[in-house]
CSV table of N, CA and C in Angstrom, one decimal:
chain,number,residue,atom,x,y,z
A,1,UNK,N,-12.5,-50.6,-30.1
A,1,UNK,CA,-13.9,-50.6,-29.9
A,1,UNK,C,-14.6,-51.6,-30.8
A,2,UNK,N,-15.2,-52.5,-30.7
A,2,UNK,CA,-15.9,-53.6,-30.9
A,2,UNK,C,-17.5,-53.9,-30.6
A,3,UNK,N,-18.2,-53.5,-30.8
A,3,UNK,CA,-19.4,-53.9,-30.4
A,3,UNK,C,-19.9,-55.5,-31.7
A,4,UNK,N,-20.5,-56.0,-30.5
A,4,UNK,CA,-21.0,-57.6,-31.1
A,4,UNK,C,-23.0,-57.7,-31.2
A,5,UNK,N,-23.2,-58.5,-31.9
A,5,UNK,CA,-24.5,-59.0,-31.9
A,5,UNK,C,-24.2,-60.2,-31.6
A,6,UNK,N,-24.7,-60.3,-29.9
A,6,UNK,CA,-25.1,-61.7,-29.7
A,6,UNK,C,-26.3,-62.5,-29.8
A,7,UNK,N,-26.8,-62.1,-30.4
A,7,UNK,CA,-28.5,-62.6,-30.7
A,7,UNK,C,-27.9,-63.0,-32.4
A,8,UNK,N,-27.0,-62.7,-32.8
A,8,UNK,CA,-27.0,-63.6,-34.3
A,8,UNK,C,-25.9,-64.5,-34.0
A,9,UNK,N,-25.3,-65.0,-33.0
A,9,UNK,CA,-24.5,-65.7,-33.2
A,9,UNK,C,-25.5,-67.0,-32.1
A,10,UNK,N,-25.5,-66.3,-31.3
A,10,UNK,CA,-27.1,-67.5,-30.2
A,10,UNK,C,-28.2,-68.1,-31.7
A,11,UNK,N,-28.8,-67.2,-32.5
A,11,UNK,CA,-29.9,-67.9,-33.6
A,11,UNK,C,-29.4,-68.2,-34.7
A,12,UNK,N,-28.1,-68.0,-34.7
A,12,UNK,CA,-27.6,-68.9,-36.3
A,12,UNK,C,-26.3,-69.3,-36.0
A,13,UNK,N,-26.1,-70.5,-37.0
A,13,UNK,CA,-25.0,-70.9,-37.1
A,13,UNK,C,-23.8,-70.1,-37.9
A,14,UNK,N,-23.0,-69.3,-37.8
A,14,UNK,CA,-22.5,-68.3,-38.9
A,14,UNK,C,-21.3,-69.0,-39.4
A,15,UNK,N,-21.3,-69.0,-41.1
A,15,UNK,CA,-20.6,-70.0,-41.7
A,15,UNK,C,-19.6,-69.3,-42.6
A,16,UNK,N,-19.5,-68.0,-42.3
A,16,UNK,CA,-18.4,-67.1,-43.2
A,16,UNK,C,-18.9,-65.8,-43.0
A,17,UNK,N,-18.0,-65.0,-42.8
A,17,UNK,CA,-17.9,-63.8,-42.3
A,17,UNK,C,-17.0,-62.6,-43.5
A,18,UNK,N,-17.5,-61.8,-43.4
A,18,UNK,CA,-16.7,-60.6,-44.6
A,18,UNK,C,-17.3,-59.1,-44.0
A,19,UNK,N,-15.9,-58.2,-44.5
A,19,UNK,CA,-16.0,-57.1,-44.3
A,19,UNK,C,-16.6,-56.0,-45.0
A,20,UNK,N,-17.7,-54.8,-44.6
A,20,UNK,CA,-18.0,-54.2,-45.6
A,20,UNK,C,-18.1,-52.5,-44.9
A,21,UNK,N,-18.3,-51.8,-45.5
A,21,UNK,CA,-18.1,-50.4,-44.8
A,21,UNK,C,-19.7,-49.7,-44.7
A,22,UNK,N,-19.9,-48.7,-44.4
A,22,UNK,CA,-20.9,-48.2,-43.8
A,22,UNK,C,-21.3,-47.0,-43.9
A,23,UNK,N,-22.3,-46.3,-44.6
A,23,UNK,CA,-22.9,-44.8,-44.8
A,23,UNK,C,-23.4,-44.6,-43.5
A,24,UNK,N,-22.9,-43.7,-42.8
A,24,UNK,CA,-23.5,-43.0,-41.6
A,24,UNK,C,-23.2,-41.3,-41.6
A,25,UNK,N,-24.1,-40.5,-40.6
A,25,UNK,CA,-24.0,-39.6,-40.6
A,25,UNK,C,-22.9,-39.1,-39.8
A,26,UNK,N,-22.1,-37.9,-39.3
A,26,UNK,CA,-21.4,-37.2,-38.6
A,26,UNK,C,-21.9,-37.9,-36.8
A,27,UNK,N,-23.2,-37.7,-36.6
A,27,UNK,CA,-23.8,-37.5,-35.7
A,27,UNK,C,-23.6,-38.9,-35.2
A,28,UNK,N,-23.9,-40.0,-36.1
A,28,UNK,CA,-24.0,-41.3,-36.4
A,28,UNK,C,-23.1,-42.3,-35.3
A,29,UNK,N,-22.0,-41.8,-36.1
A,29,UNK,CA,-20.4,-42.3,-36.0
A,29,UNK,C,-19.9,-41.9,-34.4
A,30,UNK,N,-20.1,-40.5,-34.1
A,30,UNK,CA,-20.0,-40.2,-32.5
A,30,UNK,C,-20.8,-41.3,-31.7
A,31,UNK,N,-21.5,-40.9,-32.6
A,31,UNK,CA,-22.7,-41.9,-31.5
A,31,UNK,C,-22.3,-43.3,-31.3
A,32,UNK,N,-21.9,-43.8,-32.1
A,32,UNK,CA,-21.4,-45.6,-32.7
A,32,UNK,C,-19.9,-45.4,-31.5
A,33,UNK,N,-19.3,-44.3,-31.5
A,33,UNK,CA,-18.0,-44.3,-31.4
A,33,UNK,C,-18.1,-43.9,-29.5
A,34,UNK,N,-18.9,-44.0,-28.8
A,34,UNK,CA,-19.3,-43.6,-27.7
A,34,UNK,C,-20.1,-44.9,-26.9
A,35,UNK,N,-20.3,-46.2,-27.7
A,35,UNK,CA,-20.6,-47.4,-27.6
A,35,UNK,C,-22.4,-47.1,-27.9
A,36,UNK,N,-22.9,-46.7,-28.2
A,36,UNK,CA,-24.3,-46.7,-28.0
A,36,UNK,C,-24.9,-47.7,-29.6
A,37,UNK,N,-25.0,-48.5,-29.5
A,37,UNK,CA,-25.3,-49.1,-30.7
A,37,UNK,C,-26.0,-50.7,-30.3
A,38,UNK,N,-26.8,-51.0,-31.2
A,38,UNK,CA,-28.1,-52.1,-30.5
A,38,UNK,C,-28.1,-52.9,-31.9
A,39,UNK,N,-27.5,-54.0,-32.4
A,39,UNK,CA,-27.5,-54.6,-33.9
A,39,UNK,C,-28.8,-56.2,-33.0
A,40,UNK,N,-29.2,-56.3,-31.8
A,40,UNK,CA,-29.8,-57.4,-32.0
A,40,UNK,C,-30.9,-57.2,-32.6
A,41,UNK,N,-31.8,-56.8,-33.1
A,41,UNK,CA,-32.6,-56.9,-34.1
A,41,UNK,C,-32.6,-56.5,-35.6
A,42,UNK,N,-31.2,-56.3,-35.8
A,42,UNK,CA,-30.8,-56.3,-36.9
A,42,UNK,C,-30.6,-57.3,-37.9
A,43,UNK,N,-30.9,-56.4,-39.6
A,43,UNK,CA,-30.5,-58.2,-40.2
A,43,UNK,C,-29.8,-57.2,-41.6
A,44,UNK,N,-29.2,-58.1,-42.4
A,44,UNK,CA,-29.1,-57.1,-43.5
A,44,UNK,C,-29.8,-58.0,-45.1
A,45,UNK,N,-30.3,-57.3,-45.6
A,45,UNK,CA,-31.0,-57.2,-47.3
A,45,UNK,C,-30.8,-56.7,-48.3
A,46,UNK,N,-30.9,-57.4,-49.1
A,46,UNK,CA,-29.9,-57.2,-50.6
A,46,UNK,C,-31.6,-56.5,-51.4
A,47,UNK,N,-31.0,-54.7,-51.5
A,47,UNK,CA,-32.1,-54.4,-52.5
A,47,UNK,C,-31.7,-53.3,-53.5
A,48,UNK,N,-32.0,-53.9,-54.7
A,48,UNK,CA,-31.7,-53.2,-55.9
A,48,UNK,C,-30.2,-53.3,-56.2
A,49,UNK,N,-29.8,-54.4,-56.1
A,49,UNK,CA,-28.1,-55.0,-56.0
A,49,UNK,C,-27.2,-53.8,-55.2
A,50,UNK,N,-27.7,-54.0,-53.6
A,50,UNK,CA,-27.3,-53.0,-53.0
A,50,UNK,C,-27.5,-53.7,-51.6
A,51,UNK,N,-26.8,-53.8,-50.8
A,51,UNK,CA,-26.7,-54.3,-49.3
A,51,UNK,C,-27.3,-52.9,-48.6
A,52,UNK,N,-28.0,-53.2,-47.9
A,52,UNK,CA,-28.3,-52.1,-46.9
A,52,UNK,C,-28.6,-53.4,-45.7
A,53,UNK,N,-28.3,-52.1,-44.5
A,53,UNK,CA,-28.3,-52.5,-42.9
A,53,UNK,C,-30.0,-51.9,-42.4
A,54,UNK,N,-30.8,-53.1,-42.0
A,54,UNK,CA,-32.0,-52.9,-41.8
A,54,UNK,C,-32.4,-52.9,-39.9
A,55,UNK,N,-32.9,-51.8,-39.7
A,55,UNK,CA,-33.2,-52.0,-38.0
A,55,UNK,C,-32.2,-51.7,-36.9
A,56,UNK,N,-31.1,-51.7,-37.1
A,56,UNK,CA,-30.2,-51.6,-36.6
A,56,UNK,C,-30.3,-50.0,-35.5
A,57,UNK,N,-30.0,-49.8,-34.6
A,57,UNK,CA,-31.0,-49.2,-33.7
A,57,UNK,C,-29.7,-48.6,-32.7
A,58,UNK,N,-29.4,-46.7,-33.8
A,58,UNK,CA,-28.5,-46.1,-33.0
A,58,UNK,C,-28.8,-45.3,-32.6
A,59,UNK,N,-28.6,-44.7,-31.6
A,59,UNK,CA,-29.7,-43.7,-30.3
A,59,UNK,C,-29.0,-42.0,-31.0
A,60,UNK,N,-29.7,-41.3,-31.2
A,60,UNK,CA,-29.4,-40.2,-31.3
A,60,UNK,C,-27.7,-39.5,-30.6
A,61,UNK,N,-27.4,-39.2,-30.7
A,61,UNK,CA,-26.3,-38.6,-30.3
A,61,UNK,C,-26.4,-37.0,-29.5
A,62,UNK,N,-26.4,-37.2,-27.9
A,62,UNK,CA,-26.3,-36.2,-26.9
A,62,UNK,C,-26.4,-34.6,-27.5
A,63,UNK,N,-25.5,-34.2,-28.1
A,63,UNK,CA,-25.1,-33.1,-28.5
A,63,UNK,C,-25.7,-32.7,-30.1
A,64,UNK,N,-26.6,-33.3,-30.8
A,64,UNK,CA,-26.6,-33.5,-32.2
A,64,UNK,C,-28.1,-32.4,-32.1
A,65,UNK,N,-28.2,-31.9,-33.0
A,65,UNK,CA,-29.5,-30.9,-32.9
A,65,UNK,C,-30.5,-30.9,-34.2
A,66,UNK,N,-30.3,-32.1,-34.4
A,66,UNK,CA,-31.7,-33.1,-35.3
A,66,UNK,C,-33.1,-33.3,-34.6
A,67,UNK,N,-33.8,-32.4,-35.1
A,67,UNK,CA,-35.1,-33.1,-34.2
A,67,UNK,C,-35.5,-34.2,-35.2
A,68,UNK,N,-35.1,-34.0,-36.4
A,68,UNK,CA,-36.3,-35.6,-37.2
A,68,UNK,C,-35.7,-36.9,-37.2
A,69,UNK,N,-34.6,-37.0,-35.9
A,69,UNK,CA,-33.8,-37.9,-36.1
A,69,UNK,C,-34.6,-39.3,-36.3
A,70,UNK,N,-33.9,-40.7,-37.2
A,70,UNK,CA,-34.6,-41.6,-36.9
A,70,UNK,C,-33.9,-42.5,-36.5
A,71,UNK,N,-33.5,-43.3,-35.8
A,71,UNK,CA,-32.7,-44.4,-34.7
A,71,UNK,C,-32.4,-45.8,-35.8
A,72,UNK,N,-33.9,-45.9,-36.3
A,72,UNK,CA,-33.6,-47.3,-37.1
A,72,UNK,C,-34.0,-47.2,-38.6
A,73,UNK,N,-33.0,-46.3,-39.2
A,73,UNK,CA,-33.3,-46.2,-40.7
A,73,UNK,C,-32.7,-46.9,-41.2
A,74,UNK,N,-32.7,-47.3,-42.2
A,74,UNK,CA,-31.5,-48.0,-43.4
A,74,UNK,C,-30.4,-47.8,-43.7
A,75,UNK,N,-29.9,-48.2,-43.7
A,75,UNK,CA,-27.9,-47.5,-43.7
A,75,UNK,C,-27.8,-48.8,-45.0
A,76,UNK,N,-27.1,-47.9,-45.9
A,76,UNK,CA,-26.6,-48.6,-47.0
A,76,UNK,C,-24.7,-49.2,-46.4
A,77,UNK,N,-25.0,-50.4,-46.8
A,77,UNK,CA,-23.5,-51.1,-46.7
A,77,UNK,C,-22.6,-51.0,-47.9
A,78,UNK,N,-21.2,-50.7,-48.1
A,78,UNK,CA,-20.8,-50.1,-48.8
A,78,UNK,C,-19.7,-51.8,-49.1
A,79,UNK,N,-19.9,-52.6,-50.6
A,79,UNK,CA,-19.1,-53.7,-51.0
A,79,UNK,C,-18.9,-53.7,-52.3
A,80,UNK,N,-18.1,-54.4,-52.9
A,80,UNK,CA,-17.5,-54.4,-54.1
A,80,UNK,C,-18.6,-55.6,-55.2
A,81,UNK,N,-18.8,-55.1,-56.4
A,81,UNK,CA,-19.9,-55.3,-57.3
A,81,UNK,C,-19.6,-56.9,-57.0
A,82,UNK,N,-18.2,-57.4,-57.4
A,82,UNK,CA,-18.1,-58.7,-57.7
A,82,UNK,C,-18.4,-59.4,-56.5
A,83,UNK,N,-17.7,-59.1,-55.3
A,83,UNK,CA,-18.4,-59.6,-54.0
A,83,UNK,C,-19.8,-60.0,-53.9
A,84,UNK,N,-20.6,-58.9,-54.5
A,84,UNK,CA,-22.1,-59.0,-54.1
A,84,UNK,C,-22.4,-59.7,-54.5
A,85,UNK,N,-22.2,-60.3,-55.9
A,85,UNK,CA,-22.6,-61.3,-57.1
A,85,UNK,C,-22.3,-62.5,-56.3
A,86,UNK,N,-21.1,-62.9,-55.7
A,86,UNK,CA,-20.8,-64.1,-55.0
A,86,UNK,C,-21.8,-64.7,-54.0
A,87,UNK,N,-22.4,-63.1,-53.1
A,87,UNK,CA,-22.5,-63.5,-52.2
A,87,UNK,C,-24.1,-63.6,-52.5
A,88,UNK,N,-25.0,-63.1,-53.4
A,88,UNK,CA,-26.3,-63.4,-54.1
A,88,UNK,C,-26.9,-65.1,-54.6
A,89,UNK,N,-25.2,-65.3,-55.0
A,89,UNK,CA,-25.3,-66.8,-55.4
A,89,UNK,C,-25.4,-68.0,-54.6
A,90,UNK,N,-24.5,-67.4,-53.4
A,90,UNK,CA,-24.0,-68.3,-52.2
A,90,UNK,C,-25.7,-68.4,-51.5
A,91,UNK,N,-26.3,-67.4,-51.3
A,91,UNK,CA,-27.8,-66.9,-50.5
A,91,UNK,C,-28.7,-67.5,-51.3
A,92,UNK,N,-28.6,-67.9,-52.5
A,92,UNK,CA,-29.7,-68.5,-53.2
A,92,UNK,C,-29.3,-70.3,-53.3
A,93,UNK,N,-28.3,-70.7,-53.1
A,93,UNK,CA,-28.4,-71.9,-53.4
A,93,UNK,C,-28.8,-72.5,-52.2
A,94,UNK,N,-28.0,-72.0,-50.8
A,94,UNK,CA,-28.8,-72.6,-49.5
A,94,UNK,C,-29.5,-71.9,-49.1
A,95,UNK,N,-30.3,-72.1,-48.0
A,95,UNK,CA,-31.1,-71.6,-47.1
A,95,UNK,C,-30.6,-70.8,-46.1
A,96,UNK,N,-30.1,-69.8,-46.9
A,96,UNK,CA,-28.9,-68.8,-45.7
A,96,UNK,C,-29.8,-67.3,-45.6
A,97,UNK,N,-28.9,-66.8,-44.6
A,97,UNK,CA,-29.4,-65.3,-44.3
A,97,UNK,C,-28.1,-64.8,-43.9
A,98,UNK,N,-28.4,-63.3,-44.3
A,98,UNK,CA,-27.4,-62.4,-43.7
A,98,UNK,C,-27.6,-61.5,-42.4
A,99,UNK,N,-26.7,-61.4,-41.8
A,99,UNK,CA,-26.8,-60.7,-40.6
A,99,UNK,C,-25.9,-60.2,-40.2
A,100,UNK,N,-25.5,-58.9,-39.2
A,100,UNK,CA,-24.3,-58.3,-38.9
A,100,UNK,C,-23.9,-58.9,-37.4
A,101,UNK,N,-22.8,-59.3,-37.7
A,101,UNK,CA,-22.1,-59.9,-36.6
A,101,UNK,C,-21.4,-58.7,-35.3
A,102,UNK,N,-20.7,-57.7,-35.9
A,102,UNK,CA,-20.5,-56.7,-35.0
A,102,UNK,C,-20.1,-55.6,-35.5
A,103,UNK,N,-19.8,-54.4,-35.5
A,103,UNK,CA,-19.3,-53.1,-36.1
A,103,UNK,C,-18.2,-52.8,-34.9
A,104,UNK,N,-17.2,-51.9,-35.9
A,104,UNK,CA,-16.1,-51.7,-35.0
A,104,UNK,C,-15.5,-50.9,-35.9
A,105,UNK,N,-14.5,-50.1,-35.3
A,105,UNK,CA,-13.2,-48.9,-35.5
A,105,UNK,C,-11.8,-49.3,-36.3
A,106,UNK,N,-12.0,-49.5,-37.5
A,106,UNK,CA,-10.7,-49.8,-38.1
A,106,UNK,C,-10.0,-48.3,-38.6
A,107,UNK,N,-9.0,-47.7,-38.6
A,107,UNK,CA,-8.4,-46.8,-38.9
A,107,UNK,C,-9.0,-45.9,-38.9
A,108,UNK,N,-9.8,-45.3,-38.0
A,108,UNK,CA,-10.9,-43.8,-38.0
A,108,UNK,C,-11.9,-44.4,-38.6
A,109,UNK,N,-12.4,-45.6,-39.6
A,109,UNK,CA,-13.1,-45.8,-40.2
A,109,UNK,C,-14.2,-47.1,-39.7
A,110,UNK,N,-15.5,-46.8,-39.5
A,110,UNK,CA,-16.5,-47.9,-39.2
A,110,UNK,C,-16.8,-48.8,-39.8
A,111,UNK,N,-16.3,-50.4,-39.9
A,111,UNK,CA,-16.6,-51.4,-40.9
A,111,UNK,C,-17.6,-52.3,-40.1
A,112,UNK,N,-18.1,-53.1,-40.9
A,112,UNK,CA,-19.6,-53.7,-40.1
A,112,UNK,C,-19.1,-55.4,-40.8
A,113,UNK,N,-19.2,-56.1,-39.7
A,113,UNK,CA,-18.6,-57.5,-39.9
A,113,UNK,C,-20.0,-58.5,-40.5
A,114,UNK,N,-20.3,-58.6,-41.7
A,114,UNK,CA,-21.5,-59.3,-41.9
A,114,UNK,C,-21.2,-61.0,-42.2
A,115,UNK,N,-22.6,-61.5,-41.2
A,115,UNK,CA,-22.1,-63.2,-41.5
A,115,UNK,C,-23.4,-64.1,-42.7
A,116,UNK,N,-22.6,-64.5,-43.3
A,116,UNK,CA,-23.6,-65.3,-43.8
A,116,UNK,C,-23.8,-66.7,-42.7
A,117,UNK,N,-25.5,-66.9,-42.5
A,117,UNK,CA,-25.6,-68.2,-41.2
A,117,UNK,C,-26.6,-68.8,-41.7
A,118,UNK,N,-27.2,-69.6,-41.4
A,118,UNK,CA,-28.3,-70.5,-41.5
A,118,UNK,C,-28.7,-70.8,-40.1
A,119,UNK,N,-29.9,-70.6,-40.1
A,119,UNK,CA,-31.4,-70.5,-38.7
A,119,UNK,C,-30.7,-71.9,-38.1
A,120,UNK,N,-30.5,-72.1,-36.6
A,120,UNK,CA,-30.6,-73.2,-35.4
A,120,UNK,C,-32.1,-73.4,-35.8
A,121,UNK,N,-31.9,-74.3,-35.3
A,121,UNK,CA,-33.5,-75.1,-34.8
A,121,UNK,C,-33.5,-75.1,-33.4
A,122,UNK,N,-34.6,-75.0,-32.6
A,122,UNK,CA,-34.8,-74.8,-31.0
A,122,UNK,C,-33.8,-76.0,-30.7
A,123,UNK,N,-33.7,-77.3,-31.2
A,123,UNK,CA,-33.2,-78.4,-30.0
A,123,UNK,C,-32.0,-78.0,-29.7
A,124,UNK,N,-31.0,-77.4,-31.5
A,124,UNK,CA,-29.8,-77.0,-31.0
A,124,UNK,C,-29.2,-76.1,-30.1
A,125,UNK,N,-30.3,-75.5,-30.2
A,125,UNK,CA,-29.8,-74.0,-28.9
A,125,UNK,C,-30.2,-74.5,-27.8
A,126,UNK,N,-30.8,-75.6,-27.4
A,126,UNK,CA,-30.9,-76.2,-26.1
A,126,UNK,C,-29.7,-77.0,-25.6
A,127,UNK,N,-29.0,-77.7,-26.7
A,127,UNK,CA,-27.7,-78.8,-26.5
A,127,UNK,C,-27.2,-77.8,-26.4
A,128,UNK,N,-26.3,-76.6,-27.4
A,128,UNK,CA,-25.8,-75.4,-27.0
A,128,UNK,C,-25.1,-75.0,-25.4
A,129,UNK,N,-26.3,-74.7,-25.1
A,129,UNK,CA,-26.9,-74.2,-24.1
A,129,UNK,C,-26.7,-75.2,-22.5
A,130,UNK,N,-26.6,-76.3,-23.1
A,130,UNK,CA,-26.5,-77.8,-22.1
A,130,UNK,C,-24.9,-78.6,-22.1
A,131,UNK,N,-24.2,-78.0,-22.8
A,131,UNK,CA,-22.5,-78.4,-22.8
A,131,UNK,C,-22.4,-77.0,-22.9
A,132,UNK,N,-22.8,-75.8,-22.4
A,132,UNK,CA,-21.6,-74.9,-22.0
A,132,UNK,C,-22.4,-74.9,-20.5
A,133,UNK,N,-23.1,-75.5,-20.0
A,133,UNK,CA,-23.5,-75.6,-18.3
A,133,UNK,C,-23.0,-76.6,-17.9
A,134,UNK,N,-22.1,-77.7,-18.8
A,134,UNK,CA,-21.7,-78.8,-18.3
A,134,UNK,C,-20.2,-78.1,-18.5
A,135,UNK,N,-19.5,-77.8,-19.2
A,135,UNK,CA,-18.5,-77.3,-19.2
A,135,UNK,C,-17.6,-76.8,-18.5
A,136,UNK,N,-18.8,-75.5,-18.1
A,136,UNK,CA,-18.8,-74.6,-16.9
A,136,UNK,C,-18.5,-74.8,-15.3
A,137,UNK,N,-19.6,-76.6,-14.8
A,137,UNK,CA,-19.7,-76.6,-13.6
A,137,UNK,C,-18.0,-78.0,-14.3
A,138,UNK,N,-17.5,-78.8,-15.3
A,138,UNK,CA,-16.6,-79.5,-15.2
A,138,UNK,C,-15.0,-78.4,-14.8
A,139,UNK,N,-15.3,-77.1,-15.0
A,139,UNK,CA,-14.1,-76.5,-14.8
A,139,UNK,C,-14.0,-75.5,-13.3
A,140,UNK,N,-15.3,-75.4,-13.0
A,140,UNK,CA,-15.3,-75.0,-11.6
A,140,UNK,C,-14.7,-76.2,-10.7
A,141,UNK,N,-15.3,-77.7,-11.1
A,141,UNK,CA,-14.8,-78.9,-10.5
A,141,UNK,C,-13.2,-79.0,-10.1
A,142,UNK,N,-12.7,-78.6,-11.3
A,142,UNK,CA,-11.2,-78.3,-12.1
A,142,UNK,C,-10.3,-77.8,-10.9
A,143,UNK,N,-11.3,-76.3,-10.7
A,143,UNK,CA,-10.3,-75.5,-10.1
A,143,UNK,C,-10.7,-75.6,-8.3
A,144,UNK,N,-11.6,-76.6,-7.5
A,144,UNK,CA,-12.0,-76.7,-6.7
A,144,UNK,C,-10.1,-77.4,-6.1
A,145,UNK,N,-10.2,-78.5,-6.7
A,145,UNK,CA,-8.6,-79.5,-6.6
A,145,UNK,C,-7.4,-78.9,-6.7
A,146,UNK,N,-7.3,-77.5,-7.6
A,146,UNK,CA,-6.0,-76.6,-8.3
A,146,UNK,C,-5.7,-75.8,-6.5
A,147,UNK,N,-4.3,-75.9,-6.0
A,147,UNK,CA,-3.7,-75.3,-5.3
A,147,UNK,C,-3.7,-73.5,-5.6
């Protein structure tokens, strides 16, 4: 099980990727683990030398008997001290941001794929956007002639 954010990979360029783990509830994890999970308006924030997952938007779970549930609270990301320090430094010298690329099921256990990227500009996501429609109609061409 793999779930992706494609809204961070369409608005940034992602230039390095790292694994980190995830505080969630019982209720959480069913819920994650049943596919119901929404990371496109998600981003993640370094506060109080502490990664946490901001926005990230997981629907209640069917069977869960929480009325004060809240869908997009803060979920602390769980990384090693010296990592963070790297990745603090890396974030301050360019003009980078962090964002969660996908979450998924490694050994019973939910790890959250975070990318470091830097912002497209509109033109690029239009070229983007303009060689994979040339691409597209060059390989339909392709297979028009293929027996």
């Amino acid at each position: 099980m793999k779930i992706l954010n494609k809204k961070a990979s369409f608005n940034y360029e992602i230039l390095e990727t790292f694994e980190v783990g995830i505080v969630l509830t019982g209720a959480e994890v069913k819920s994650i683990k049943t596919g119901r999970l929404n990371l496109g308006d998600a981003y993640v924030k370094i506060i109080n030398n502490e990664l946490w997952l901001v926005n990230a938007d997981i629907p209640k779970y069917k069977y869960s008997s929480d009325e004060h549930y809240d869908s997009t609270r803060s979920r602390k990301l769980l990384i090693n001290r010296d990592q963070l320090v790297k990745l603090q430094s890396k974030i301050k010298q360019g003009n980078l941001t962090l964002m969660p690329v996908s979450m998924y099921d490694t050994r019973g256990f939910l790890k959250v794929e975070v990318g470091i990227g830097r912002g497209k500009k509109h033109y690029e996501k239009k070229l983007r956007e303009k060689e994979r429609d040339l691409d597209r109609e060059l390989h339909l061409e392709n297979r028009k002639y293929v027996i």
